[in-house]
CSV table of C-alpha atoms in Angstrom, one decimal:
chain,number,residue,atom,x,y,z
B,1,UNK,CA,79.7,104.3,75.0
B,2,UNK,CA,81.2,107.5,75.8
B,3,UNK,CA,81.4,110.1,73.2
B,4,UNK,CA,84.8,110.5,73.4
B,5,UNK,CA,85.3,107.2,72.4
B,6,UNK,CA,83.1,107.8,69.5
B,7,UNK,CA,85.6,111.0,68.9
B,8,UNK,CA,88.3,108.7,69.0
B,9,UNK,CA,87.1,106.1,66.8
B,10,UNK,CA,86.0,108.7,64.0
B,11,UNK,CA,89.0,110.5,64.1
B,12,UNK,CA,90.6,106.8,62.9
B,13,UNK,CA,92.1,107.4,59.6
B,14,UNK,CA,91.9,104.0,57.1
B,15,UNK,CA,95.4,103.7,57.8
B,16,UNK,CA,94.6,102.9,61.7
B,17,UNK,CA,94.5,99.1,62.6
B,18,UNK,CA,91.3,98.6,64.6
B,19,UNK,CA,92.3,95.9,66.7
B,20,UNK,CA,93.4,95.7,70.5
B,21,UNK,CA,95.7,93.2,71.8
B,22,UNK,CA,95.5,92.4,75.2
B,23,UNK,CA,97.9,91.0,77.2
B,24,UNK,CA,96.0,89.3,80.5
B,25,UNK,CA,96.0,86.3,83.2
B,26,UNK,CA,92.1,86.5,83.6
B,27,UNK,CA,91.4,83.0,82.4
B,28,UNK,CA,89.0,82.0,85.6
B,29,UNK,CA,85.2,82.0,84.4
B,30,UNK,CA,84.4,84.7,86.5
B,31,UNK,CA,87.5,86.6,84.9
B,32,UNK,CA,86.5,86.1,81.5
B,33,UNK,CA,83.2,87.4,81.7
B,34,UNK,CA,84.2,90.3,83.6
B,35,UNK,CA,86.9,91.1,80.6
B,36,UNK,CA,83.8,90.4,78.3
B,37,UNK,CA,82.6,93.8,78.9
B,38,UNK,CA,85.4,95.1,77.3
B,39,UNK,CA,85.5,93.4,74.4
B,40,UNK,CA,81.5,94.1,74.0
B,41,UNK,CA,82.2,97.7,74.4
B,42,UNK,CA,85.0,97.8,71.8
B,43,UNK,CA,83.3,96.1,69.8
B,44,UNK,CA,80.5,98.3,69.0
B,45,UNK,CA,82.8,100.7,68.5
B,46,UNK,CA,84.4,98.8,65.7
B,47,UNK,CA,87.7,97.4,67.3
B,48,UNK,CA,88.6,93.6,66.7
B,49,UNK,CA,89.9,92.2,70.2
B,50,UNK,CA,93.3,90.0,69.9
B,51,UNK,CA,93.1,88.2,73.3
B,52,UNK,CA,97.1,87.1,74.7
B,53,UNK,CA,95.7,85.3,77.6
B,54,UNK,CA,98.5,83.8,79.9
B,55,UNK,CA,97.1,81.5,82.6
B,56,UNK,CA,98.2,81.8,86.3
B,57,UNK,CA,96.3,83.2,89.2
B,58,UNK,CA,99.3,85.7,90.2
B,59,UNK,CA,100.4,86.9,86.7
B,60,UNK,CA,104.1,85.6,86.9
B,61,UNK,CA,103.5,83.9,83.6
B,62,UNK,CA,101.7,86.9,82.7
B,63,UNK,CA,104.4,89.3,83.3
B,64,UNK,CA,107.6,86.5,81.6
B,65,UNK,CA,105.6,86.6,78.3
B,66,UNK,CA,105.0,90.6,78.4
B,67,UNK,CA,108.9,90.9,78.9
B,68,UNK,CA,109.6,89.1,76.0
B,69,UNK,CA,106.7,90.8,73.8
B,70,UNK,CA,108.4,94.2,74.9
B,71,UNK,CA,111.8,93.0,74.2
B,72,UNK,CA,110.7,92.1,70.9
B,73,UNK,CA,109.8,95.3,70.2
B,74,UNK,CA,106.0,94.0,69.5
B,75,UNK,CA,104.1,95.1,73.1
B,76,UNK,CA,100.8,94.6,73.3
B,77,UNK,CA,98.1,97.2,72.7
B,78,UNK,CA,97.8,97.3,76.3
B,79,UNK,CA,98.7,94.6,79.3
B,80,UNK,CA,97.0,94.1,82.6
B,81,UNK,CA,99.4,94.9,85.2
B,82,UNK,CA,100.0,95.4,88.8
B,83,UNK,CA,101.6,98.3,90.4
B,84,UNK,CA,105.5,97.8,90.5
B,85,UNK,CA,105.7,96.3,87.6
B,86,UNK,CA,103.7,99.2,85.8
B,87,UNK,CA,106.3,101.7,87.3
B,88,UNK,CA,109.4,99.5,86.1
B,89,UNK,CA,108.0,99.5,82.7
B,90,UNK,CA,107.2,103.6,83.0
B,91,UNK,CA,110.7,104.2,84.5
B,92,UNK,CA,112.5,102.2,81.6
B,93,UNK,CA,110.8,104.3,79.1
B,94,UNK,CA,108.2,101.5,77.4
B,95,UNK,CA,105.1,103.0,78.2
B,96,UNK,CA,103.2,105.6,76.2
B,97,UNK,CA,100.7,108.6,77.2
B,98,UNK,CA,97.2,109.2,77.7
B,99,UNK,CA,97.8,112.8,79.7
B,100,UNK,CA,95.5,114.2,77.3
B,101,UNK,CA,92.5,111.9,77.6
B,102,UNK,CA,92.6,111.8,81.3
B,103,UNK,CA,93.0,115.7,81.6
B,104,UNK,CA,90.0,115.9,79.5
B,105,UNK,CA,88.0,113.2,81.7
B,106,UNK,CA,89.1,114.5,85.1
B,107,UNK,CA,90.4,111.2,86.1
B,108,UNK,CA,93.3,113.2,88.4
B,109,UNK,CA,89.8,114.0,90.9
B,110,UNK,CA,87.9,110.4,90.0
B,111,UNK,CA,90.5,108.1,91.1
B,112,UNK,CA,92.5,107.9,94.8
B,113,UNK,CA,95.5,109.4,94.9
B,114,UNK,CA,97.3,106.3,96.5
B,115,UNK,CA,96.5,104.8,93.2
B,116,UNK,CA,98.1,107.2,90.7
B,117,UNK,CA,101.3,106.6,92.3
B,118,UNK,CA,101.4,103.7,89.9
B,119,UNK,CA,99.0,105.2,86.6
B,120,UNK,CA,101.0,108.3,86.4
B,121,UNK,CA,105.0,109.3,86.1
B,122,UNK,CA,106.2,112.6,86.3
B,123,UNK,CA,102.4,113.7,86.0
B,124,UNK,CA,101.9,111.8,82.7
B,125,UNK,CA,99.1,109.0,82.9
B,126,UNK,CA,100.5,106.2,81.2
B,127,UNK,CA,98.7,103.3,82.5
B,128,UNK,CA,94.5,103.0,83.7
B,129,UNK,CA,93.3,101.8,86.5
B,130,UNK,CA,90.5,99.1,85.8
B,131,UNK,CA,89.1,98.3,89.5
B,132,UNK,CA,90.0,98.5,93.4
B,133,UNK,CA,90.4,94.7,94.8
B,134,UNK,CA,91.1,93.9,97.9
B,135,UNK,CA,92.6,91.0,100.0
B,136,UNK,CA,91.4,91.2,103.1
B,137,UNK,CA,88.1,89.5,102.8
B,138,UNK,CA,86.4,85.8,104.0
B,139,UNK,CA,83.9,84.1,102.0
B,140,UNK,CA,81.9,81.9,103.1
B,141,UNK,CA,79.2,79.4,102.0
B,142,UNK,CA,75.5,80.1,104.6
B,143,UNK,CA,74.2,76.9,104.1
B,144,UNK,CA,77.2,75.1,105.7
B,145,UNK,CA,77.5,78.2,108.3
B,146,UNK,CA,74.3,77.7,109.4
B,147,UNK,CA,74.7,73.9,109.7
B,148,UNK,CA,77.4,74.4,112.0
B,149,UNK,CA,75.8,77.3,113.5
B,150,UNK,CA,78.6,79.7,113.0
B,151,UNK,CA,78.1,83.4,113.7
B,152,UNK,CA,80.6,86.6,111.9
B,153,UNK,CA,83.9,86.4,113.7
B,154,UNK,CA,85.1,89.5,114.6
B,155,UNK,CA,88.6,88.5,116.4
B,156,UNK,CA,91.3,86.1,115.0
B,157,UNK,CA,90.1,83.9,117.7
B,158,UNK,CA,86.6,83.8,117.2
B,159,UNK,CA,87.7,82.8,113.5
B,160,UNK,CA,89.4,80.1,114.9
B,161,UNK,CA,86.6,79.0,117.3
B,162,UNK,CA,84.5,79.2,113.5
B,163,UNK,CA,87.3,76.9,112.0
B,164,UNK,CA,86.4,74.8,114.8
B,165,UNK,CA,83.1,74.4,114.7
B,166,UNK,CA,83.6,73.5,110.9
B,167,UNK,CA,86.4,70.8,111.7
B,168,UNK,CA,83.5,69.0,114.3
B,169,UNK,CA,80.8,69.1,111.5
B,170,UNK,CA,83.4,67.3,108.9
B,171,UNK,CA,83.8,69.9,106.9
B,172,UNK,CA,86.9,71.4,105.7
B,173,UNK,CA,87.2,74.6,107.4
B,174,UNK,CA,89.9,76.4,105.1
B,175,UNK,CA,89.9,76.3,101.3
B,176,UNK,CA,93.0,77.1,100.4
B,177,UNK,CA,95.1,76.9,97.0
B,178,UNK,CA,98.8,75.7,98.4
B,179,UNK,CA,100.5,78.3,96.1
B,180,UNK,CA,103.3,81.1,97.6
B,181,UNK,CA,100.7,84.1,96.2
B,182,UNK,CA,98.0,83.0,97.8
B,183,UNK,CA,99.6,82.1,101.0
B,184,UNK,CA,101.0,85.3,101.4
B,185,UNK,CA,97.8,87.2,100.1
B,186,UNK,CA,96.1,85.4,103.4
B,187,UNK,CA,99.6,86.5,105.4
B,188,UNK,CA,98.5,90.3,104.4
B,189,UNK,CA,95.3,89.9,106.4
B,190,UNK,CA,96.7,87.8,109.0
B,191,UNK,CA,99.6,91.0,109.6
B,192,UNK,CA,96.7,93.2,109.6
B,193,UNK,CA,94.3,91.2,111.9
B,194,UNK,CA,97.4,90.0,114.6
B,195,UNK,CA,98.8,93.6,114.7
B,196,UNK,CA,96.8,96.2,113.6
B,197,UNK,CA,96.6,98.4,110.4
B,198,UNK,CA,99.1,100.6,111.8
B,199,UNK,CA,101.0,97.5,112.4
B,200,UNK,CA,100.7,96.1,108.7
B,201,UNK,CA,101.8,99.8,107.6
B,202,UNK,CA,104.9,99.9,109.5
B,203,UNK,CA,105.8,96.8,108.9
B,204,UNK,CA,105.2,96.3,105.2
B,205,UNK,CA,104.7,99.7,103.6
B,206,UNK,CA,107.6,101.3,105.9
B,207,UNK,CA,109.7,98.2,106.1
B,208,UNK,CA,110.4,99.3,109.8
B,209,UNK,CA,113.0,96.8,110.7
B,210,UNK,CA,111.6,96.5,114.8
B,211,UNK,CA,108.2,95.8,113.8
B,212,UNK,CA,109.5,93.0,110.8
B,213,UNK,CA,111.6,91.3,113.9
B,214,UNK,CA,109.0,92.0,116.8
B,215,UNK,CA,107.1,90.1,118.7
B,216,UNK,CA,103.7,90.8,116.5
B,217,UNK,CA,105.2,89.5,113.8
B,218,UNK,CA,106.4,86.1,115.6
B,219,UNK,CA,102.8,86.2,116.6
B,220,UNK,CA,101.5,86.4,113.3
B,221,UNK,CA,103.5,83.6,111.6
B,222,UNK,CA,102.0,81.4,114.8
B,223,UNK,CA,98.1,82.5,113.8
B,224,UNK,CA,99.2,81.6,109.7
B,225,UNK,CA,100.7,77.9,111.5
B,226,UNK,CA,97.2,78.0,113.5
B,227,UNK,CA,95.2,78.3,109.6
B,228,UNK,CA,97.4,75.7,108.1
B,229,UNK,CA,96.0,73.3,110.1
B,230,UNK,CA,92.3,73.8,108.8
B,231,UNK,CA,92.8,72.5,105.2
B,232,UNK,CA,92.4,69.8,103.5
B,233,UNK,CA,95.3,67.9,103.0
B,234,UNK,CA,95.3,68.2,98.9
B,235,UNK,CA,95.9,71.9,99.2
B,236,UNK,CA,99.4,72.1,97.9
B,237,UNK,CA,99.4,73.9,94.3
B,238,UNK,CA,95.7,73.9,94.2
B,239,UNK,CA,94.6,76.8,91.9
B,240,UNK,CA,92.4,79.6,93.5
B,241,UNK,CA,89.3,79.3,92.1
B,242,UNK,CA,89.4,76.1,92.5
B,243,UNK,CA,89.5,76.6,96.1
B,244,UNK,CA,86.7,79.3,95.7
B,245,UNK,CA,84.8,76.2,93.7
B,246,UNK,CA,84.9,74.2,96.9
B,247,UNK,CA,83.2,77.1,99.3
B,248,UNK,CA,80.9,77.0,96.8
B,249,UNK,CA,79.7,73.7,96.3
B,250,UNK,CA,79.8,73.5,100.6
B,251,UNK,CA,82.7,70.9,100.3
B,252,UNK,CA,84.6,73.8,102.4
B,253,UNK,CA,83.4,76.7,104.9
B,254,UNK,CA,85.2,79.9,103.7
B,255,UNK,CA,88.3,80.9,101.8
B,256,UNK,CA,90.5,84.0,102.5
B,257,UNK,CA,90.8,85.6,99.2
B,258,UNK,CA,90.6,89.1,97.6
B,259,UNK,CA,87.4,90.1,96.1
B,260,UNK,CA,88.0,88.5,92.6
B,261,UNK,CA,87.0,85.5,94.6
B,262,UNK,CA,83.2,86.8,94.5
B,263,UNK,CA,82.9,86.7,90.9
B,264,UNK,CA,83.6,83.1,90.7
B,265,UNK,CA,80.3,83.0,93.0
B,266,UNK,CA,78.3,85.4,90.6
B,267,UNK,CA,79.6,83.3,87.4
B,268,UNK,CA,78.1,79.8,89.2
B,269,UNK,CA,75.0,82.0,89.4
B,270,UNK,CA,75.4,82.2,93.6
B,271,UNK,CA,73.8,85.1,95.5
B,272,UNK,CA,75.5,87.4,97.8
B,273,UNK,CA,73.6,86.8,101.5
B,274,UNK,CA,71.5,84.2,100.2
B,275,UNK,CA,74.4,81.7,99.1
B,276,UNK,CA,77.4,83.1,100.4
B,277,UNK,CA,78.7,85.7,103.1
B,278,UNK,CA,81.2,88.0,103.2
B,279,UNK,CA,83.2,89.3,105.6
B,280,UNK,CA,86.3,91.6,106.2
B,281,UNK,CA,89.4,89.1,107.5
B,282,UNK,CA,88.3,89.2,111.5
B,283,UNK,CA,90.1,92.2,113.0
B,284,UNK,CA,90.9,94.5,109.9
B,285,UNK,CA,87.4,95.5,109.8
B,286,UNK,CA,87.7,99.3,108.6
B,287,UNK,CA,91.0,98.6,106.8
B,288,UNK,CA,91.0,97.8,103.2
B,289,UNK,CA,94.3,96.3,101.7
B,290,UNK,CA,94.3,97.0,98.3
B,291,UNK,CA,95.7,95.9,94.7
B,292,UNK,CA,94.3,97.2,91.6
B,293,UNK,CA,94.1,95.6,88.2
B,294,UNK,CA,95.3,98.4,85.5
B,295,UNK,CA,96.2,98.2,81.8
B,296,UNK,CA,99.4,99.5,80.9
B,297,UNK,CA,99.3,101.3,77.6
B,298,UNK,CA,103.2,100.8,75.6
B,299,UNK,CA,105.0,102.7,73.5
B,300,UNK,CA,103.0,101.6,70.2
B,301,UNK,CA,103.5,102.7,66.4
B,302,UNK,CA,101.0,105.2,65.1
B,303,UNK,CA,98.6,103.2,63.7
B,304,UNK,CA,97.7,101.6,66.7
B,305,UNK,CA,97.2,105.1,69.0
B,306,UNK,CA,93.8,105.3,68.3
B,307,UNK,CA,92.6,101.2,69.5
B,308,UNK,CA,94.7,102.4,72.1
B,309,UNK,CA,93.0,105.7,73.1
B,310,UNK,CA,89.5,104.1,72.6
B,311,UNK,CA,90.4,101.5,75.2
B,312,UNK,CA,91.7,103.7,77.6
B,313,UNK,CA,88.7,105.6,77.6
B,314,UNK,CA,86.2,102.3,77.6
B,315,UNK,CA,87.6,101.4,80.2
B,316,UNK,CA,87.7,104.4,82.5
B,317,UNK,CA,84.0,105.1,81.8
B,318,UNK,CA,81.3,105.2,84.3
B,319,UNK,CA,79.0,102.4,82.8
B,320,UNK,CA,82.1,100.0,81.8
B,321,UNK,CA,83.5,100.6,85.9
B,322,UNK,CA,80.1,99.8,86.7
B,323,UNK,CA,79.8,96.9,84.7
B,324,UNK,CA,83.2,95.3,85.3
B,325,UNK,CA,83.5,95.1,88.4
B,326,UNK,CA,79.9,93.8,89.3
B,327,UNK,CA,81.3,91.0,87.4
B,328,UNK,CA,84.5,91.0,88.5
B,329,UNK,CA,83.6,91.1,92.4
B,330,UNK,CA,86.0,94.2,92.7
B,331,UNK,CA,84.6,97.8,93.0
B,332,UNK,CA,85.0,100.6,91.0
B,333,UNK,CA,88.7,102.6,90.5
B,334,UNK,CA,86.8,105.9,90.3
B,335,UNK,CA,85.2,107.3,93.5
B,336,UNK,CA,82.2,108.6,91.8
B,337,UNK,CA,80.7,105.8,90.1
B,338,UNK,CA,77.3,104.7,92.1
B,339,UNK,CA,76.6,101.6,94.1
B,340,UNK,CA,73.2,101.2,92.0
B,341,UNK,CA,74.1,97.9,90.6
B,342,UNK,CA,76.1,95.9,93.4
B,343,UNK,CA,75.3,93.3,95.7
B,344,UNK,CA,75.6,93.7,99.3
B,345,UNK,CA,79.4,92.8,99.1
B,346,UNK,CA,80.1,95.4,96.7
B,347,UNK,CA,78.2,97.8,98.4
B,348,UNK,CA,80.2,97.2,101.2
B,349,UNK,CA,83.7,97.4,99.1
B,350,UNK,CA,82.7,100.8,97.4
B,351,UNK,CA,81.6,102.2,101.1
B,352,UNK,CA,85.1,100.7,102.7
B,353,UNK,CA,87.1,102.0,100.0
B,354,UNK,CA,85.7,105.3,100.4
B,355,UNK,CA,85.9,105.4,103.9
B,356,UNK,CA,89.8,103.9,104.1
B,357,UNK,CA,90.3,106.2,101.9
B,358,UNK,CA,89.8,109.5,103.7
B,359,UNK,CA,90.8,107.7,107.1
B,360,UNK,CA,94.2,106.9,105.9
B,361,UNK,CA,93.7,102.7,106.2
B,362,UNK,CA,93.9,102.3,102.1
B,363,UNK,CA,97.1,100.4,101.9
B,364,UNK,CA,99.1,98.2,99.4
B,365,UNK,CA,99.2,94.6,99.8
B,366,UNK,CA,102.7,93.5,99.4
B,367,UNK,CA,101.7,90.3,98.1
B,368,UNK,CA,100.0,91.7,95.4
B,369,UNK,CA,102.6,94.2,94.6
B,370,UNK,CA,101.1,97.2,95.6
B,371,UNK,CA,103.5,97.6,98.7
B,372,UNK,CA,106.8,97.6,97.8
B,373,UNK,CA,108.4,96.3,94.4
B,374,UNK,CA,108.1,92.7,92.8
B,375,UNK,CA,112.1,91.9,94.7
B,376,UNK,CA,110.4,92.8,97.7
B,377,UNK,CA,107.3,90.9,97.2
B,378,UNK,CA,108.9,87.7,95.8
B,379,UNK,CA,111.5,87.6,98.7
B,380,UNK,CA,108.1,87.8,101.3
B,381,UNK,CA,106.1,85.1,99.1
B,382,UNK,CA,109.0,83.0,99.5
B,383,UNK,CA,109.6,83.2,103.1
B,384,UNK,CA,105.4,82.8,104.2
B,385,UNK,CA,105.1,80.2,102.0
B,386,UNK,CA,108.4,78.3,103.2
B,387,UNK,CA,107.2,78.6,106.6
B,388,UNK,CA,103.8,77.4,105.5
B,389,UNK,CA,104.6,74.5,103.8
B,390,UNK,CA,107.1,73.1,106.9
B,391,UNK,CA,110.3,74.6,105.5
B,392,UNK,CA,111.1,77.0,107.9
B,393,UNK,CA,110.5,75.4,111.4
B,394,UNK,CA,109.3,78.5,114.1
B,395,UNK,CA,108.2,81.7,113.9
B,396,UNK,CA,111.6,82.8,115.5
B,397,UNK,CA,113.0,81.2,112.2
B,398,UNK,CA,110.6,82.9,109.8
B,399,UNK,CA,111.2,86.4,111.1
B,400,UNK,CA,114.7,86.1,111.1
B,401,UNK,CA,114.3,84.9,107.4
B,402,UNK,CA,112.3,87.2,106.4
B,403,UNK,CA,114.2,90.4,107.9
B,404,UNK,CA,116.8,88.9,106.1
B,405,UNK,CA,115.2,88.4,102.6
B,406,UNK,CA,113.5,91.6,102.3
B,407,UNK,CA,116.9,93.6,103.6
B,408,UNK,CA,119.0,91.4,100.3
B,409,UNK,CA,116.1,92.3,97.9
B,410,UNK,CA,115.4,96.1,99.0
């Protein structure tokens, strides 16, 4: 462990509690051993961990319970978080400050500057960021790809012409989980892929009202229609790894997920180009779309600072980023931690990261609340997944709905 966490933990007085209470959704097994590191680390250190796990793919129930705990005026220790919600907390005064430990690490060169938009307010670092996902990403099982005879699909339509080929062979094409999250985590890609990065930035990152009502967009609610009908017909409500479980055992062909999909993989002991493929969604190749997990450290009473400091600096340490997110299938938050250790997909993410990075394609996904705020991103998982599920008719109808939703929530 870093020596400044040994600092930390020696400069504990008796009257410090040595505990850290964290507030999390990660309850899938590739989650859990991911957040296992953590705990491993503290606890050499000498720090009892008080799991609040809160199960739900998309951290809604997540986020209800940390509301209350805050409200209470007991907050955890520290709470994974997504962006938005990080800054609502920041902006209504709940969050505490680690400026000194990350101006003594550097972290203001380690991690991207898109990100500290949501670690930082007014220059003081109040939250950490723990890895780099991203959505826009297939997986796919090679056993049943070669079956069918598949090759990489590089256009929307050669995915489809995969999808295809699956559907002949009797094998479900799309895993999906039926859930509004996860339907619009795909939409992201689908934006992306049907448009154009630039398109996806306009539209979702600029809320440019032409490109949310054009003709692209139209497009790209007829390519999500096209997807729908490649799954199974017990999709509805499915939980995500559950539809990761089914590329897996080679009851499906590939899932469109973000990268945590790829530790559900490593945690059934698969291998990266032996067992499973990855791929960038066809057509946003070059483009990552981005969320990041990140702990939020709160407003806590004195004898608490010092779990809280030692945490903060576990987790923003080279070996625990390494560690973590090889686990995790998500790549490291800071830019200098080495690809030593990852599998091909990894090695992939940390290059694309680095290179949408300086090339200006590193955007939020606004279904991961990285975008634009939670309002925002609730009235978008609402519309996608009302047109998915039949609710809203035509893509005419969708756009018009969704114009409309995001203008009443902005």
């Amino acid at each position: 462990m870093a020596a400044s966490v040994l600092g930390f933990a020696t400069a504990a007085t008796a009257a410090d509690l040595k505990e850290v209470q964290m507030l999390h959704w990660w309850t899938s097994g590739g989650e859990a051993a991911a957040l296992n590191v953590l705990k491993q680390d503290l606890t050499k250190e000498g720090y009892t961990w008080k799991d609040v796990p809160v199960a739900g793919g998309g951290g809604a129930g997540a986020m209800t319970t940390l509301k209350a705990m805050v409200a209470a005026g007991n907050p955890p220790t520290a709470s994974q978080i997504l962006g938005y919600f990080a800054l609502d907390y920041a902006e209504a005064g709940k969050l505490g400050d680690i400026t000194a430990i990350a101006t003594k690490e550097g972290w203001d060169k380690l991690v991207p500057t898109a990100l500290q938009k949501f670690t930082t307010t007014n220059g003081k670092w109040d939250a950490v960021p723990v890895n780099i996902h991203s959505v826009n990403w297939i997986w796919l099982n090679k056993a049943v790809m070669e079956k069918i005879g598949g090759t990489e699909p590089k256009t929307f339509d050669d995915f489809v012409a995969l999808l295809d080929k699956a559907k002949a062979a009797n094998v479900i094409p799309l895993a999906l989980g039926g859930q509004p999250w996860q339907e619009a985590t795909m939409f992201d890609s689908v934006v992306a892929s049907t448009g154009g990065i630039d398109f996806y930035k306009k539209a979702f990152i600029d809320l440019d009202e032409s490109a949310l009502k054009s003709d692209t967009m139209k497009k790209a609610f007829d390519n999500l229609a096209k997807l729908r009908s490649y799954t199974d017909p017990n999709y509805a409500g499915r939980d995500w790894n559950l539809a990761t479980a089914m590329v897996i055992k080679g009851d499906a062909l590939v899932q469109v997920m973000g990268d945590w999909a790829k530790g559900e993989f490593r945690a059934a002991n698969k291998e990266a180009g032996k067992d499973f493929i990855c791929y960038r969604f066809p057509g946003t190749d070059g483009a990552v779309i981005y969320n990041s997990d990140m702990f939020a450290i709160f407003n806590v009473s004195a004898d608490r600072k010092a779990a809280q400091a030692a945490m903060a600096t576990a987790t923003m340490s080279k070996s625990f980023q390494s560690a973590f997110n090889v686990i995790k299938g998500s790549v490291p938050a800071r830019m200098d931690v080495p690809d030593t250790d990852f599998d091909m997909c990894g090695k992939k993410g940390i290059a694309d990261v680095k290179s949408a990075n300086s090339n200006g394609k590193f955007l939020g996904s606004l279904a991961q609340n990285y975008a634009q705020p939670p309002a925002v991103a609730a009235a978008y998982d609402d519309v996608v997944t009302k047109f998915f599920h039949g609710e809203i008719k035509t893509s005419d109808a969708a756009v018009t709905e969704l114009v409309k939703a995001i203008k009443s929530a902005k």
